[in-house]
Amino acid sequence: MATTPPDAGGTMTGPVKLRHDRVAWLILALVWFSCAWFGSWEFNPNNAVRMFATLSLVEDGDATIDEFAPLTIDKAKFGDHYYSDKAPGITLLSVPVVAAADVVSGQSSHDFIPGFENREFNRFLKIRIRLVAALVCALFSAIAAMLLYDLVARMTRSVDAGVVTALSYALGTTIWGWSTTIFGHAVVAALLVVATWAVWRGTGGGRVPRRYPLIAGLALGLAVLVEHSALIAGAPVAGLAWWRTRGVSPGERGRIVAVALAAGMVSLVALLGYNLLAFGTPFRLGYSGVTDFAGMQQGLFGLTYPKPVVLYELVFGERRGILWVAPILIVAPFGLAAMIRSPSMRAMGWFAVIAAVLPFCINASYYYWDGGNATGPRHAVPAIGFLAIGIGVFWAQATRWSRVATAALLAGSITINMVIASAEITAPGGEPQALRKAVIADRFAPGYLRTVADEWWGYTPWQGLAIWAVVAGLLAGLMLLATWRAQVRTPTRS
């Protein structure tokens, strides 16, 4: 049975350097292609309001969405004007993509009368949302999967454990489906993974290269810009950095903190600048002007305290429970427990537990905990990267038959999430059997899918799904071959 070696941070030998690692790059390609191939409804209020704000920034130089306000229930109102009620991170990340699309197409939103029934405006909006989903959300998820692979492969000296971690995270959970949207959940989850990787790789081996606190600070700051709740969800990552640099000299530690804070300030400046442009003051958030959702006035923008009944529903409930949409996560607690029992991995294990539990507690504290239209608990998605670490560690220590069972569970989870990503990541809020009825029976079985091939190239939805299967199968085959070759070069301890 393979055992987990000491946690030596970025100094651990084993897998080749990331930039030369074929397995890592094939993971990135497979995940990015799988996320970018599928899409979500462009008029979903969460998608639409972010894009409306981006269009206003690019085309009008302001953040008002008055002309689009009738098309979304997600909005804020201050005075006589409507605005996006969301944190501005995705909107700002979308600006270069939308600006480029406008230039290439020679079109702007001013060329159309906004409306659900206006097919030309619908197409205009769909193109831009799909581009942002592919070039921002899907790309972040692919990078996170690649870095999780690197982290766990090095931590366990098991390349295949790293692959299982990456696939579990990106394709075995609703990270896949949320990466087809321009919601913020998958992006925040990815940024927390990036920050964790940077902390772990940059510490534990003496002097800390400046690039790692720079990456960690940028990632954490951007996560808060995308979803303000990441200020809480990202706190364990900062705690991990503090713990893993405890042996560094005070002067060096001060420089590390200064670099990370300076990098994080970039996002703070962007937030204050957006607020100033949008609202005339840097100290106002869109959430404070939300219309139609009175629950947002409770506590801090709808957050109060975790409710045990809601926590149960978020994990086990058929309507929103995460184990229904990502059964591979059943394995995670066993791996996290193994980490805590290991003296060399105990700190990382406790960190992963805290970082995984915290998003569920935030979700269970939220007035609108069910997320409205959603498949699975969308506000708890930032926990998935930390749970995936436990899956990888479990795999590295498992017996042959435990690995067979885990592989079967992972295959089932990937199948479930292929169905979700292709058919419906935003199941109707009132449906008690979200996966079985709203996704499988009402959307997937009749062939109501959204793929690049059927939306843009004239193929049928089933043909579009088949094209994905062929390309993804080829990439997966190459990845498994590269994994086998790498594992031969770097055998696990026994």
Short mmCIF file of N, CA and C in Angstrom, two decimals, residues 99-225:
data_model
loop_
_atom_site.label_atom_id
_atom_site.label_comp_id
_atom_site.label_asym_id
_atom_site.label_seq_id
_atom_site.Cartn_x
_atom_site.Cartn_y
_atom_site.Cartn_z
N ALA A 99 -15.02 43.98 -25.11
CA ALA A 99 -14.48 45.04 -25.96
C ALA A 99 -13.92 44.46 -27.26
N ALA A 100 -13.20 43.35 -27.14
CA ALA A 100 -12.65 42.70 -28.34
C ALA A 100 -13.77 42.17 -29.24
N ALA A 101 -14.79 41.57 -28.64
CA ALA A 101 -15.91 41.05 -29.43
C ALA A 101 -16.63 42.16 -30.18
N ASP A 102 -16.80 43.31 -29.54
CA ASP A 102 -17.44 44.44 -30.20
C ASP A 102 -16.62 44.93 -31.38
N VAL A 103 -15.30 44.99 -31.19
CA VAL A 103 -14.42 45.47 -32.26
C VAL A 103 -14.44 44.50 -33.43
N VAL A 104 -14.30 43.20 -33.16
CA VAL A 104 -14.25 42.20 -34.22
C VAL A 104 -15.57 42.13 -34.98
N SER A 105 -16.68 42.19 -34.24
CA SER A 105 -17.99 42.06 -34.88
C SER A 105 -18.48 43.36 -35.49
N GLY A 106 -17.94 44.49 -35.01
CA GLY A 106 -18.43 45.78 -35.46
C GLY A 106 -19.81 46.10 -34.93
N GLN A 107 -20.20 45.42 -33.86
CA GLN A 107 -21.53 45.62 -33.27
C GLN A 107 -21.42 46.06 -31.82
N SER A 108 -22.46 46.72 -31.36
CA SER A 108 -22.60 47.03 -29.94
C SER A 108 -24.06 46.83 -29.56
N SER A 109 -24.33 46.86 -28.27
CA SER A 109 -25.72 46.66 -27.83
C SER A 109 -26.65 47.76 -28.33
N HIS A 110 -26.08 48.92 -28.70
CA HIS A 110 -26.90 50.02 -29.21
C HIS A 110 -27.51 49.71 -30.57
N ASP A 111 -27.02 48.65 -31.23
CA ASP A 111 -27.55 48.27 -32.54
C ASP A 111 -28.84 47.46 -32.43
N PHE A 112 -29.26 47.15 -31.20
CA PHE A 112 -30.41 46.28 -31.01
C PHE A 112 -31.39 46.88 -30.00
N ILE A 113 -32.62 46.45 -30.10
CA ILE A 113 -33.60 46.77 -29.07
C ILE A 113 -33.58 45.60 -28.08
N PRO A 114 -33.11 45.84 -26.84
CA PRO A 114 -33.01 44.73 -25.89
C PRO A 114 -34.38 44.09 -25.62
N GLY A 115 -34.44 42.77 -25.66
CA GLY A 115 -35.69 42.08 -25.41
C GLY A 115 -35.53 40.58 -25.51
N PHE A 116 -36.31 39.83 -24.74
CA PHE A 116 -36.23 38.38 -24.76
C PHE A 116 -36.54 37.82 -26.15
N GLU A 117 -37.46 38.45 -26.86
CA GLU A 117 -37.92 37.92 -28.14
C GLU A 117 -37.13 38.43 -29.33
N ASN A 118 -36.18 39.31 -29.10
CA ASN A 118 -35.36 39.84 -30.18
C ASN A 118 -34.22 38.86 -30.46
N ARG A 119 -34.34 38.07 -31.50
CA ARG A 119 -33.38 37.00 -31.75
C ARG A 119 -31.97 37.52 -32.01
N GLU A 120 -31.87 38.66 -32.66
CA GLU A 120 -30.54 39.22 -32.94
C GLU A 120 -29.87 39.69 -31.66
N PHE A 121 -30.64 40.33 -30.77
CA PHE A 121 -30.06 40.74 -29.49
C PHE A 121 -29.71 39.52 -28.66
N ASN A 122 -30.55 38.50 -28.72
CA ASN A 122 -30.28 37.26 -28.01
C ASN A 122 -28.94 36.67 -28.45
N ARG A 123 -28.72 36.64 -29.75
CA ARG A 123 -27.47 36.09 -30.27
C ARG A 123 -26.28 36.95 -29.87
N PHE A 124 -26.45 38.26 -29.94
CA PHE A 124 -25.40 39.20 -29.53
C PHE A 124 -24.99 38.94 -28.08
N LEU A 125 -25.98 38.79 -27.21
CA LEU A 125 -25.70 38.57 -25.79
C LEU A 125 -25.08 37.20 -25.56
N LYS A 126 -25.62 36.19 -26.25
CA LYS A 126 -25.14 34.83 -26.08
C LYS A 126 -23.66 34.70 -26.45
N ILE A 127 -23.27 35.31 -27.56
CA ILE A 127 -21.87 35.23 -27.99
C ILE A 127 -20.95 35.76 -26.92
N ARG A 128 -21.28 36.89 -26.36
CA ARG A 128 -20.40 37.51 -25.37
C ARG A 128 -20.36 36.74 -24.06
N ILE A 129 -21.49 36.21 -23.65
CA ILE A 129 -21.50 35.42 -22.42
C ILE A 129 -20.72 34.13 -22.61
N ARG A 130 -20.88 33.49 -23.78
CA ARG A 130 -20.12 32.26 -24.04
C ARG A 130 -18.62 32.53 -24.09
N LEU A 131 -18.23 33.64 -24.69
CA LEU A 131 -16.81 33.97 -24.76
C LEU A 131 -16.23 34.20 -23.38
N VAL A 132 -16.95 34.93 -22.55
CA VAL A 132 -16.46 35.18 -21.18
C VAL A 132 -16.40 33.87 -20.40
N ALA A 133 -17.43 33.03 -20.54
CA ALA A 133 -17.42 31.75 -19.83
C ALA A 133 -16.21 30.92 -20.24
N ALA A 134 -15.89 30.91 -21.53
CA ALA A 134 -14.77 30.09 -22.02
C ALA A 134 -13.42 30.69 -21.67
N LEU A 135 -13.28 32.00 -21.83
CA LEU A 135 -11.97 32.64 -21.69
C LEU A 135 -11.67 33.11 -20.27
N VAL A 136 -12.68 33.13 -19.42
CA VAL A 136 -12.46 33.53 -18.01
C VAL A 136 -12.80 32.37 -17.09
N CYS A 137 -14.06 31.99 -17.01
CA CYS A 137 -14.50 31.00 -16.02
C CYS A 137 -13.90 29.61 -16.28
N ALA A 138 -14.04 29.12 -17.51
CA ALA A 138 -13.49 27.80 -17.84
C ALA A 138 -11.98 27.78 -17.70
N LEU A 139 -11.33 28.86 -18.07
CA LEU A 139 -9.87 28.90 -17.99
C LEU A 139 -9.40 28.88 -16.54
N PHE A 140 -10.06 29.63 -15.67
CA PHE A 140 -9.69 29.61 -14.26
C PHE A 140 -9.87 28.20 -13.68
N SER A 141 -10.96 27.54 -14.02
CA SER A 141 -11.20 26.19 -13.50
C SER A 141 -10.14 25.21 -14.01
N ALA A 142 -9.75 25.36 -15.26
CA ALA A 142 -8.71 24.48 -15.83
C ALA A 142 -7.37 24.71 -15.15
N ILE A 143 -7.03 25.96 -14.90
CA ILE A 143 -5.77 26.27 -14.19
C ILE A 143 -5.80 25.70 -12.78
N ALA A 144 -6.94 25.85 -12.10
CA ALA A 144 -7.05 25.32 -10.74
C ALA A 144 -6.89 23.81 -10.72
N ALA A 145 -7.50 23.12 -11.68
CA ALA A 145 -7.36 21.67 -11.76
C ALA A 145 -5.90 21.28 -11.96
N MET A 146 -5.22 21.99 -12.81
CA MET A 146 -3.81 21.75 -13.08
C MET A 146 -2.97 21.93 -11.80
N LEU A 147 -3.26 22.97 -11.04
CA LEU A 147 -2.49 23.25 -9.83
C LEU A 147 -2.83 22.28 -8.70
N LEU A 148 -4.08 21.85 -8.62
CA LEU A 148 -4.43 20.82 -7.64
C LEU A 148 -3.69 19.52 -7.94
N TYR A 149 -3.62 19.19 -9.21
CA TYR A 149 -2.83 18.01 -9.62
C TYR A 149 -1.40 18.16 -9.12
N ASP A 150 -0.78 19.29 -9.36
CA ASP A 150 0.60 19.51 -8.98
C ASP A 150 0.77 19.43 -7.47
N LEU A 151 -0.15 20.05 -6.74
CA LEU A 151 -0.06 20.06 -5.28
C LEU A 151 -0.12 18.64 -4.71
N VAL A 152 -1.13 17.88 -5.11
CA VAL A 152 -1.33 16.56 -4.54
C VAL A 152 -0.29 15.57 -5.06
N ALA A 153 0.08 15.68 -6.33
CA ALA A 153 1.11 14.78 -6.86
C ALA A 153 2.42 14.95 -6.11
N ARG A 154 2.78 16.18 -5.79
CA ARG A 154 4.00 16.43 -5.03
C ARG A 154 3.84 16.03 -3.56
N MET A 155 2.68 16.33 -3.01
CA MET A 155 2.45 16.02 -1.60
C MET A 155 2.50 14.53 -1.34
N THR A 156 1.99 13.74 -2.26
CA THR A 156 1.92 12.28 -2.08
C THR A 156 2.98 11.52 -2.87
N ARG A 157 3.71 12.21 -3.72
CA ARG A 157 4.63 11.58 -4.67
C ARG A 157 3.92 10.50 -5.49
N SER A 158 2.68 10.83 -5.85
CA SER A 158 1.87 9.91 -6.65
C SER A 158 1.21 10.71 -7.75
N VAL A 159 1.67 10.54 -8.97
CA VAL A 159 1.12 11.28 -10.10
C VAL A 159 -0.35 10.94 -10.31
N ASP A 160 -0.69 9.65 -10.16
CA ASP A 160 -2.08 9.28 -10.39
C ASP A 160 -2.99 9.85 -9.30
N ALA A 161 -2.49 10.03 -8.08
CA ALA A 161 -3.28 10.68 -7.04
C ALA A 161 -3.58 12.13 -7.42
N GLY A 162 -2.60 12.79 -8.03
CA GLY A 162 -2.82 14.15 -8.50
C GLY A 162 -3.86 14.20 -9.60
N VAL A 163 -3.83 13.24 -10.51
CA VAL A 163 -4.81 13.19 -11.60
C VAL A 163 -6.21 12.96 -11.04
N VAL A 164 -6.35 12.03 -10.10
CA VAL A 164 -7.66 11.77 -9.49
C VAL A 164 -8.18 13.03 -8.80
N THR A 165 -7.31 13.75 -8.13
CA THR A 165 -7.71 15.00 -7.47
C THR A 165 -8.24 16.00 -8.49
N ALA A 166 -7.50 16.21 -9.55
CA ALA A 166 -7.88 17.20 -10.56
C ALA A 166 -9.19 16.85 -11.24
N LEU A 167 -9.35 15.57 -11.61
CA LEU A 167 -10.57 15.16 -12.29
C LEU A 167 -11.77 15.20 -11.34
N SER A 168 -11.55 14.82 -10.09
CA SER A 168 -12.63 14.89 -9.11
C SER A 168 -13.11 16.31 -8.95
N TYR A 169 -12.17 17.23 -8.83
CA TYR A 169 -12.50 18.64 -8.64
C TYR A 169 -13.23 19.23 -9.83
N ALA A 170 -12.65 19.09 -11.02
CA ALA A 170 -13.12 19.86 -12.17
C ALA A 170 -14.24 19.19 -12.95
N LEU A 171 -14.26 17.86 -13.00
CA LEU A 171 -15.26 17.17 -13.82
C LEU A 171 -16.18 16.28 -12.99
N GLY A 172 -15.82 15.99 -11.76
CA GLY A 172 -16.64 15.14 -10.92
C GLY A 172 -17.56 15.89 -9.99
N THR A 173 -17.60 17.21 -10.10
CA THR A 173 -18.46 18.03 -9.26
C THR A 173 -19.09 19.13 -10.12
N THR A 174 -19.92 19.95 -9.49
CA THR A 174 -20.58 21.03 -10.23
C THR A 174 -19.65 22.19 -10.55
N ILE A 175 -18.38 22.10 -10.20
CA ILE A 175 -17.41 23.06 -10.75
C ILE A 175 -17.55 23.09 -12.27
N TRP A 176 -17.75 21.92 -12.87
CA TRP A 176 -17.89 21.82 -14.33
C TRP A 176 -19.06 22.66 -14.81
N GLY A 177 -20.22 22.44 -14.25
CA GLY A 177 -21.39 23.19 -14.70
C GLY A 177 -21.29 24.68 -14.45
N TRP A 178 -20.80 25.07 -13.28
CA TRP A 178 -20.71 26.51 -12.99
C TRP A 178 -19.64 27.19 -13.85
N SER A 179 -18.70 26.42 -14.39
CA SER A 179 -17.70 26.99 -15.29
C SER A 179 -18.24 27.29 -16.67
N THR A 180 -19.46 26.81 -16.97
CA THR A 180 -20.09 27.13 -18.24
C THR A 180 -20.91 28.42 -18.15
N THR A 181 -20.98 29.01 -16.97
CA THR A 181 -21.72 30.25 -16.74
C THR A 181 -20.76 31.38 -16.46
N ILE A 182 -21.30 32.59 -16.26
CA ILE A 182 -20.46 33.68 -15.76
C ILE A 182 -20.91 34.07 -14.36
N PHE A 183 -21.47 33.09 -13.62
CA PHE A 183 -21.61 33.23 -12.18
C PHE A 183 -20.20 33.28 -11.59
N GLY A 184 -20.09 33.66 -10.33
CA GLY A 184 -18.76 33.77 -9.74
C GLY A 184 -18.27 32.55 -8.99
N HIS A 185 -19.11 31.53 -8.81
CA HIS A 185 -18.77 30.45 -7.89
C HIS A 185 -17.54 29.66 -8.32
N ALA A 186 -17.49 29.22 -9.57
CA ALA A 186 -16.36 28.43 -10.02
C ALA A 186 -15.07 29.25 -10.03
N VAL A 187 -15.18 30.51 -10.34
CA VAL A 187 -14.00 31.37 -10.37
C VAL A 187 -13.44 31.55 -8.96
N VAL A 188 -14.30 31.79 -7.99
CA VAL A 188 -13.83 31.93 -6.60
C VAL A 188 -13.19 30.63 -6.13
N ALA A 189 -13.84 29.50 -6.41
CA ALA A 189 -13.25 28.21 -6.03
C ALA A 189 -11.87 28.05 -6.64
N ALA A 190 -11.73 28.41 -7.91
CA ALA A 190 -10.44 28.29 -8.59
C ALA A 190 -9.39 29.21 -7.97
N LEU A 191 -9.77 30.43 -7.66
CA LEU A 191 -8.82 31.38 -7.09
C LEU A 191 -8.35 30.96 -5.70
N LEU A 192 -9.22 30.36 -4.91
CA LEU A 192 -8.80 29.84 -3.60
C LEU A 192 -7.83 28.68 -3.77
N VAL A 193 -8.04 27.86 -4.79
CA VAL A 193 -7.09 26.79 -5.09
C VAL A 193 -5.74 27.37 -5.52
N VAL A 194 -5.77 28.37 -6.39
CA VAL A 194 -4.53 29.00 -6.85
C VAL A 194 -3.75 29.57 -5.66
N ALA A 195 -4.45 30.26 -4.77
CA ALA A 195 -3.79 30.85 -3.61
C ALA A 195 -3.21 29.77 -2.70
N THR A 196 -3.97 28.69 -2.50
CA THR A 196 -3.48 27.58 -1.67
C THR A 196 -2.24 26.94 -2.28
N TRP A 197 -2.27 26.70 -3.57
CA TRP A 197 -1.11 26.14 -4.27
C TRP A 197 0.11 27.04 -4.10
N ALA A 198 -0.08 28.34 -4.26
CA ALA A 198 1.04 29.27 -4.16
C ALA A 198 1.62 29.27 -2.74
N VAL A 199 0.76 29.21 -1.74
CA VAL A 199 1.24 29.16 -0.36
C VAL A 199 2.01 27.88 -0.11
N TRP A 200 1.45 26.76 -0.53
CA TRP A 200 2.10 25.47 -0.27
C TRP A 200 3.41 25.32 -1.05
N ARG A 201 3.40 25.71 -2.31
CA ARG A 201 4.61 25.57 -3.13
C ARG A 201 5.71 26.54 -2.72
N GLY A 202 5.31 27.70 -2.19
CA GLY A 202 6.30 28.72 -1.88
C GLY A 202 6.87 28.63 -0.50
N THR A 203 6.34 27.74 0.36
CA THR A 203 6.77 27.69 1.75
C THR A 203 7.21 26.27 2.11
N GLY A 204 7.78 26.14 3.27
CA GLY A 204 8.18 24.82 3.77
C GLY A 204 9.56 24.40 3.32
N GLY A 205 10.27 25.26 2.61
CA GLY A 205 11.59 24.87 2.13
C GLY A 205 12.63 25.97 2.22
N GLY A 206 12.54 26.80 3.24
CA GLY A 206 13.52 27.88 3.40
C GLY A 206 13.01 29.19 2.85
N ARG A 207 13.85 29.86 2.07
CA ARG A 207 13.51 31.17 1.54
C ARG A 207 12.30 31.09 0.60
N VAL A 208 11.43 32.07 0.72
CA VAL A 208 10.20 32.09 -0.07
C VAL A 208 10.39 32.97 -1.31
N PRO A 209 10.35 32.38 -2.52
CA PRO A 209 10.45 33.21 -3.73
C PRO A 209 9.30 34.20 -3.80
N ARG A 210 9.56 35.41 -4.25
CA ARG A 210 8.55 36.47 -4.23
C ARG A 210 7.33 36.17 -5.10
N ARG A 211 7.52 35.33 -6.11
CA ARG A 211 6.39 35.09 -7.02
C ARG A 211 5.23 34.40 -6.30
N TYR A 212 5.52 33.61 -5.28
CA TYR A 212 4.44 32.88 -4.62
C TYR A 212 3.53 33.78 -3.77
N PRO A 213 4.07 34.64 -2.90
CA PRO A 213 3.15 35.56 -2.21
C PRO A 213 2.46 36.53 -3.17
N LEU A 214 3.12 36.85 -4.29
CA LEU A 214 2.49 37.70 -5.30
C LEU A 214 1.27 37.00 -5.88
N ILE A 215 1.43 35.73 -6.25
CA ILE A 215 0.31 34.96 -6.81
C ILE A 215 -0.79 34.80 -5.77
N ALA A 216 -0.42 34.45 -4.55
CA ALA A 216 -1.42 34.24 -3.50
C ALA A 216 -2.21 35.52 -3.22
N GLY A 217 -1.50 36.64 -3.13
CA GLY A 217 -2.18 37.91 -2.86
C GLY A 217 -3.11 38.31 -3.98
N LEU A 218 -2.65 38.16 -5.22
CA LEU A 218 -3.50 38.48 -6.37
C LEU A 218 -4.74 37.60 -6.39
N ALA A 219 -4.55 36.30 -6.15
CA ALA A 219 -5.67 35.36 -6.22
C ALA A 219 -6.70 35.65 -5.13
N LEU A 220 -6.25 35.86 -3.90
CA LEU A 220 -7.19 36.13 -2.81
C LEU A 220 -7.91 37.46 -3.02
N GLY A 221 -7.18 38.48 -3.47
CA GLY A 221 -7.81 39.77 -3.73
C GLY A 221 -8.85 39.68 -4.83
N LEU A 222 -8.52 38.95 -5.88
CA LEU A 222 -9.46 38.82 -6.99
C LEU A 222 -10.68 38.00 -6.57
N ALA A 223 -10.48 36.99 -5.72
CA ALA A 223 -11.62 36.21 -5.23
C ALA A 223 -12.63 37.10 -4.49
N VAL A 224 -12.12 38.02 -3.68
CA VAL A 224 -13.00 38.94 -2.95
C VAL A 224 -13.69 39.90 -3.92
N LEU A 225 -13.00 40.29 -4.97
CA LEU A 225 -13.59 41.16 -5.98
C LEU A 225 -14.73 40.45 -6.72
#
